[in-house]
């Protein structure tokens, strides 16, 4: 059985479509665990109505604690051998659970299946599936790709969603509460413990793009990215290759924040200085690192030309890359 975790908070506009996309999954035994984070709109009522008509849905309401707290509550309620997570404003593609479960059940000691995803604004229409095979990686290989954030390996990312996990991986494992970037903080640590990670190019997940998301604007919460990536550096300090990858992700976090603050004319001088210090300290390793992504190399070189970043237009262009 697959346990589908859906955290919900003030998503009355989207929760119905999200639940419909999961209920439409065929040829798979699944349960849906929706944990409401004390919504102030009609989200819980909508979920309760769905639960009344579908025995596979379990609706739980808890005191407001944020996304990590809600997911942690849901993890305690799972009964499935496999777990997947769906954000309440996103959608599962048709046949997503069966696609991932078939791959997971094929042997090869697979503990995680990472599926493709597509960003959408209005209606979610997955592209036609043209299979190119399954890529098998060790947990360590997948973690390294994840930390370097290579575009050609976009499916192997640090999002908790769009993946199928063997439930035993989550024993004694919880999301860090009180921060954003909770996925980046946890998923690399989880992934490195996997025996095998299977990667498919099949689109299994629809990500609803929201221009007003906290991840597309600057706020002091965004500075959590520096703490999280610094923590990853400490966590992988005893593994030379993963340590290099974590340092690259730390550089990426600082560079993106620096661009974001310049693009929006936001952030206190001490925040800008903090990012600049990290960029300077890691620039050499980004220029010389053989596995570092191109954007980091460009950032490492451009930091010697700070006048470029006086243009919000240039900063926004670099952010989109």
Coordinates of C-alpha atoms in Angstrom, one line a residue:
X1 CA 0.0 0.0 0.0
X2 CA 1.0 3.6 -0.7
X3 CA 0.5 6.3 1.9
X4 CA -0.2 9.6 0.3
X5 CA 0.5 12.6 2.6
X6 CA -1.2 15.9 1.9
X7 CA -0.5 18.8 4.2
X8 CA -3.2 21.5 4.0
X9 CA -3.5 25.1 5.0
X10 CA -6.0 27.6 3.6
X11 CA -6.2 25.9 0.2
X12 CA -9.9 25.9 -0.4
X13 CA -9.3 26.8 -4.0
X14 CA -7.1 23.9 -4.7
X15 CA -7.6 21.0 -2.3
X16 CA -10.5 19.5 -4.2
X17 CA -8.5 19.2 -7.4
X18 CA -5.5 17.8 -5.5
X19 CA -7.7 15.1 -3.9
X20 CA -9.4 14.3 -7.2
X21 CA -5.9 13.7 -8.8
X22 CA -5.1 11.2 -6.1
X23 CA -8.4 9.5 -6.1
X24 CA -8.1 9.0 -9.9
X25 CA -5.1 6.8 -9.4
X26 CA -5.8 3.2 -10.6
X27 CA -4.5 -0.3 -9.9
X28 CA -2.8 0.8 -6.7
X29 CA -3.9 0.3 -3.1
X30 CA -3.5 3.6 -1.3
X31 CA -4.5 5.6 1.7
X32 CA -4.7 9.4 1.7
X33 CA -3.7 11.2 4.9
X34 CA -4.7 14.9 4.9
X35 CA -3.5 16.9 7.9
X36 CA -5.0 20.4 8.2
X37 CA -2.8 23.0 9.8
X38 CA -5.7 24.8 11.5
X39 CA -7.0 26.5 8.3
X40 CA -9.2 29.6 8.7
X41 CA -11.1 29.0 5.4
X42 CA -13.2 26.1 4.3
X43 CA -10.3 23.7 3.6
X44 CA -11.2 21.3 6.5
X45 CA -14.8 21.2 5.6
X46 CA -14.0 20.3 2.0
X47 CA -11.6 17.6 3.1
X48 CA -14.2 16.2 5.6
X49 CA -16.8 16.0 2.8
X50 CA -14.3 14.0 0.7
X51 CA -13.5 11.7 3.6
X52 CA -17.2 11.0 4.2
X53 CA -17.4 9.6 0.7
X54 CA -14.1 7.8 0.5
X55 CA -12.9 5.4 3.1
X56 CA -9.3 5.7 1.9
X57 CA -9.1 9.3 3.1
X58 CA -8.2 10.1 6.7
X59 CA -8.7 13.8 7.7
X60 CA -6.9 15.2 10.7
X61 CA -6.8 18.7 12.1
X62 CA -4.0 19.9 14.3
X63 CA -3.0 23.2 15.9
X64 CA -1.1 25.5 13.6
X65 CA 2.5 24.5 13.4
X66 CA 3.7 25.0 9.8
X67 CA 4.5 22.6 6.9
X68 CA 7.1 20.5 8.7
X69 CA 4.9 19.9 11.8
X70 CA 2.0 18.9 9.6
X71 CA 4.1 16.4 7.6
X72 CA 5.6 15.0 10.8
X73 CA 2.1 14.4 12.1
X74 CA 1.1 12.7 8.9
X75 CA 4.2 10.4 9.0
X76 CA 3.1 9.1 12.3
X77 CA -0.2 8.0 10.8
X78 CA 1.1 6.2 7.7
X79 CA 0.4 2.4 7.3
X80 CA 1.8 1.9 3.8
X81 CA 5.0 0.2 2.8
X82 CA 5.6 3.2 0.5
X83 CA 5.1 6.9 1.1
X84 CA 4.6 9.8 -1.3
X85 CA 3.9 13.5 -0.6
X86 CA 1.7 15.9 -2.5
X87 CA 1.4 19.6 -1.7
X88 CA -2.2 20.6 -1.5
X89 CA -2.1 23.0 -4.4
X90 CA -0.4 20.5 -6.7
X91 CA -1.5 17.5 -8.6
X92 CA -0.5 13.9 -9.3
X93 CA -0.4 12.9 -13.0
X94 CA -2.6 10.1 -14.2
X95 CA -1.1 6.8 -13.4
X96 CA 1.7 8.3 -11.3
X97 CA 1.4 6.0 -8.3
X98 CA 1.3 2.8 -10.5
X99 CA 4.3 4.1 -12.5
X100 CA 6.4 4.7 -9.5
X101 CA 5.2 1.6 -7.6
X102 CA 6.0 -0.7 -10.6
X103 CA 9.5 0.7 -10.7
X104 CA 9.9 0.3 -7.0
X105 CA 8.7 -3.3 -7.1
X106 CA 11.1 -4.3 -9.8
X107 CA 13.8 -5.3 -7.4
X108 CA 17.3 -3.9 -7.3
X109 CA 17.0 -2.8 -3.7
X110 CA 15.2 0.4 -4.7
X111 CA 14.3 2.6 -1.7
X112 CA 13.3 5.8 -3.6
X113 CA 11.7 6.4 -7.0
X114 CA 12.2 10.0 -8.3
X115 CA 9.7 10.9 -11.1
X116 CA 9.5 13.8 -13.5
X117 CA 7.5 17.0 -12.8
X118 CA 5.9 19.8 -14.8
X119 CA 5.2 23.3 -13.7
X120 CA 1.8 24.6 -14.5
X121 CA -0.3 27.8 -14.1
X122 CA -3.9 26.9 -15.0
X123 CA -4.7 23.4 -16.2
X124 CA -2.2 20.6 -15.7
X125 CA -1.6 18.7 -18.9
X126 CA 1.3 16.2 -18.6
X127 CA 3.4 15.9 -21.7
X128 CA 3.2 12.6 -23.7
X129 CA 5.4 10.0 -22.1
X130 CA 8.3 8.9 -24.2
X131 CA 10.2 6.3 -22.1
X132 CA 13.9 6.4 -22.2
X133 CA 14.5 3.8 -19.5
X134 CA 15.1 3.9 -15.8
X135 CA 18.4 5.2 -14.3
X136 CA 19.6 3.4 -11.2
X137 CA 21.8 5.4 -8.8
X138 CA 23.2 4.6 -5.4
X139 CA 21.9 6.9 -2.6
X140 CA 25.2 8.6 -2.5
X141 CA 25.3 9.2 -6.2
X142 CA 21.8 10.7 -6.2
X143 CA 22.7 12.9 -3.2
X144 CA 25.7 14.3 -4.9
X145 CA 23.6 15.2 -8.0
X146 CA 20.9 16.7 -5.8
X147 CA 23.4 18.9 -4.0
X148 CA 25.1 20.1 -7.2
X149 CA 21.7 20.9 -8.6
X150 CA 22.5 20.0 -12.2
X151 CA 19.8 21.0 -14.7
X152 CA 20.3 17.8 -16.8
X153 CA 19.4 15.8 -13.6
X154 CA 16.4 18.0 -12.8
X155 CA 14.3 15.0 -11.6
X156 CA 16.9 14.3 -8.8
X157 CA 16.1 17.3 -6.7
X158 CA 15.7 18.1 -3.0
X159 CA 11.9 18.4 -3.1
X160 CA 10.0 16.0 -0.9
X161 CA 7.3 15.7 -3.5
X162 CA 7.3 13.8 -6.8
X163 CA 9.0 10.8 -5.2
X164 CA 8.0 7.4 -3.8
X165 CA 9.9 6.4 -0.6
X166 CA 10.2 3.1 1.2
X167 CA 8.5 3.8 4.5
X168 CA 11.4 2.3 6.5
X169 CA 13.6 5.2 5.4
X170 CA 11.4 7.5 7.5
X171 CA 11.9 5.6 10.8
X172 CA 13.3 8.1 13.4
X173 CA 13.3 10.8 10.7
X174 CA 11.4 14.0 10.9
X175 CA 11.3 17.4 9.1
X176 CA 12.9 20.3 11.0
X177 CA 10.2 22.6 12.3
X178 CA 10.2 26.3 12.3
X179 CA 12.2 26.9 9.0
X180 CA 11.5 27.1 5.3
X181 CA 13.7 25.0 3.0
X182 CA 12.7 22.0 5.2
X183 CA 13.0 19.8 2.1
X184 CA 16.5 20.8 1.4
X185 CA 17.4 20.3 5.1
X186 CA 16.2 16.7 5.1
X187 CA 15.9 15.1 1.7
X188 CA 19.7 14.9 1.0
X189 CA 20.2 13.3 4.4
X190 CA 17.4 10.8 3.7
X191 CA 18.6 10.1 0.1
X192 CA 22.1 9.2 1.1
X193 CA 20.8 6.3 3.2
X194 CA 18.9 4.8 0.3
X195 CA 20.4 1.6 -1.2
X196 CA 19.2 2.5 -4.7
X197 CA 17.4 5.5 -6.2
X198 CA 15.5 4.8 -9.4
X199 CA 15.0 7.9 -11.7
X200 CA 12.3 8.0 -14.4
X201 CA 11.7 10.7 -16.9
X202 CA 7.9 10.0 -16.8
X203 CA 6.0 13.1 -15.5
X204 CA 4.3 12.0 -12.3
X205 CA 3.8 15.4 -10.6
X206 CA 2.3 18.8 -11.4
X207 CA 3.7 21.7 -9.6
X208 CA 1.5 24.8 -9.5
X209 CA 3.6 27.9 -10.1
X210 CA 2.8 30.7 -7.7
X211 CA 4.5 34.1 -8.3
X212 CA 3.6 35.2 -4.8
X213 CA 5.3 32.3 -3.2
X214 CA 7.8 33.1 -0.5
X215 CA 10.4 31.3 -2.6
X216 CA 10.0 33.9 -5.4
X217 CA 10.3 37.1 -3.2
X218 CA 12.7 38.2 -0.6
X219 CA 12.0 38.0 3.1
X220 CA 14.3 37.4 6.1
X221 CA 12.9 33.8 6.2
X222 CA 14.8 33.2 2.9
X223 CA 18.0 33.5 4.9
X224 CA 17.2 30.0 6.3
X225 CA 18.8 28.8 3.1
X226 CA 22.2 29.8 4.4
X227 CA 21.7 28.0 7.7
X228 CA 20.3 24.9 6.0
X229 CA 23.2 24.6 3.5
X230 CA 25.8 25.3 6.1
X231 CA 24.2 22.5 8.1
X232 CA 24.6 20.2 5.1
X233 CA 28.3 21.1 4.9
X234 CA 28.7 20.0 8.5
X235 CA 26.6 16.8 8.0
X236 CA 28.7 15.6 5.0
X237 CA 32.0 16.9 6.4
X238 CA 33.5 13.3 6.6
X239 CA 32.7 12.5 3.0
X240 CA 35.1 14.6 0.7
X241 CA 32.9 14.3 -2.4
X242 CA 29.6 15.1 -0.7
X243 CA 31.3 17.8 1.3
X244 CA 32.4 19.5 -2.0
X245 CA 28.8 19.1 -3.3
X246 CA 27.3 20.6 -0.1
X247 CA 29.7 23.6 -0.3
X248 CA 28.6 24.1 -3.9
X249 CA 25.0 24.2 -2.7
X250 CA 26.0 26.6 0.1
X251 CA 27.5 28.9 -2.5
X252 CA 24.4 28.6 -4.7
X253 CA 22.2 29.6 -1.8
X254 CA 24.3 32.7 -1.0
X255 CA 24.6 33.7 -4.7
X256 CA 20.8 33.4 -5.3
X257 CA 20.0 35.4 -2.2
X258 CA 22.5 38.1 -3.2
X259 CA 20.8 38.3 -6.6
X260 CA 17.4 38.3 -5.1
X261 CA 18.2 41.2 -2.7
X262 CA 19.8 43.2 -5.5
X263 CA 16.9 42.5 -7.9
X264 CA 14.3 43.6 -5.3
X265 CA 16.4 46.3 -3.6
X266 CA 15.7 44.4 -0.4
X267 CA 17.7 43.0 2.5
X268 CA 19.7 44.8 5.2
X269 CA 23.3 45.7 4.5
X270 CA 24.4 43.0 7.0
X271 CA 22.4 40.4 5.0
X272 CA 24.1 41.4 1.7
X273 CA 27.5 41.4 3.4
X274 CA 26.9 37.9 4.8
X275 CA 26.1 36.5 1.4
X276 CA 29.0 38.3 -0.2
X277 CA 31.4 36.8 2.4
X278 CA 30.2 33.3 1.6
X279 CA 30.5 33.9 -2.1
X280 CA 34.0 35.2 -1.8
X281 CA 35.2 32.4 0.5
X282 CA 33.9 29.7 -1.9
X283 CA 34.5 31.3 -5.3
X284 CA 37.7 29.6 -5.9
X285 CA 36.3 26.1 -5.3
X286 CA 33.4 26.9 -7.7
X287 CA 35.7 28.0 -10.5
X288 CA 37.9 25.0 -10.1
X289 CA 35.4 22.3 -9.2
X290 CA 34.8 19.8 -12.0
X291 CA 31.2 19.0 -11.1
X292 CA 30.0 22.5 -10.3
X293 CA 27.1 23.8 -12.3
X294 CA 27.6 26.6 -14.8
X295 CA 25.5 29.1 -12.9
X296 CA 27.8 28.8 -9.9
X297 CA 30.9 29.2 -12.1
X298 CA 29.4 32.4 -13.6
X299 CA 28.5 33.7 -10.1
X300 CA 32.0 33.0 -8.8
X301 CA 33.5 35.0 -11.7
X302 CA 31.0 37.8 -11.6
X303 CA 31.5 38.5 -7.9
X304 CA 34.7 40.2 -8.9
X305 CA 32.6 42.7 -10.9
X306 CA 30.1 43.8 -8.3
X307 CA 28.9 46.8 -10.4
X308 CA 27.0 44.4 -12.6
X309 CA 24.6 43.7 -9.7
X310 CA 23.5 47.3 -9.5
X311 CA 21.1 46.4 -12.3
X312 CA 17.9 44.7 -11.1
X313 CA 17.2 43.6 -14.6
X314 CA 20.5 41.7 -14.8
X315 CA 19.9 40.1 -11.4
X316 CA 16.4 38.9 -12.4
X317 CA 17.8 37.4 -15.6
X318 CA 20.5 35.5 -13.6
X319 CA 17.9 34.3 -11.1
X320 CA 15.8 32.8 -13.9
X321 CA 18.8 30.7 -15.1

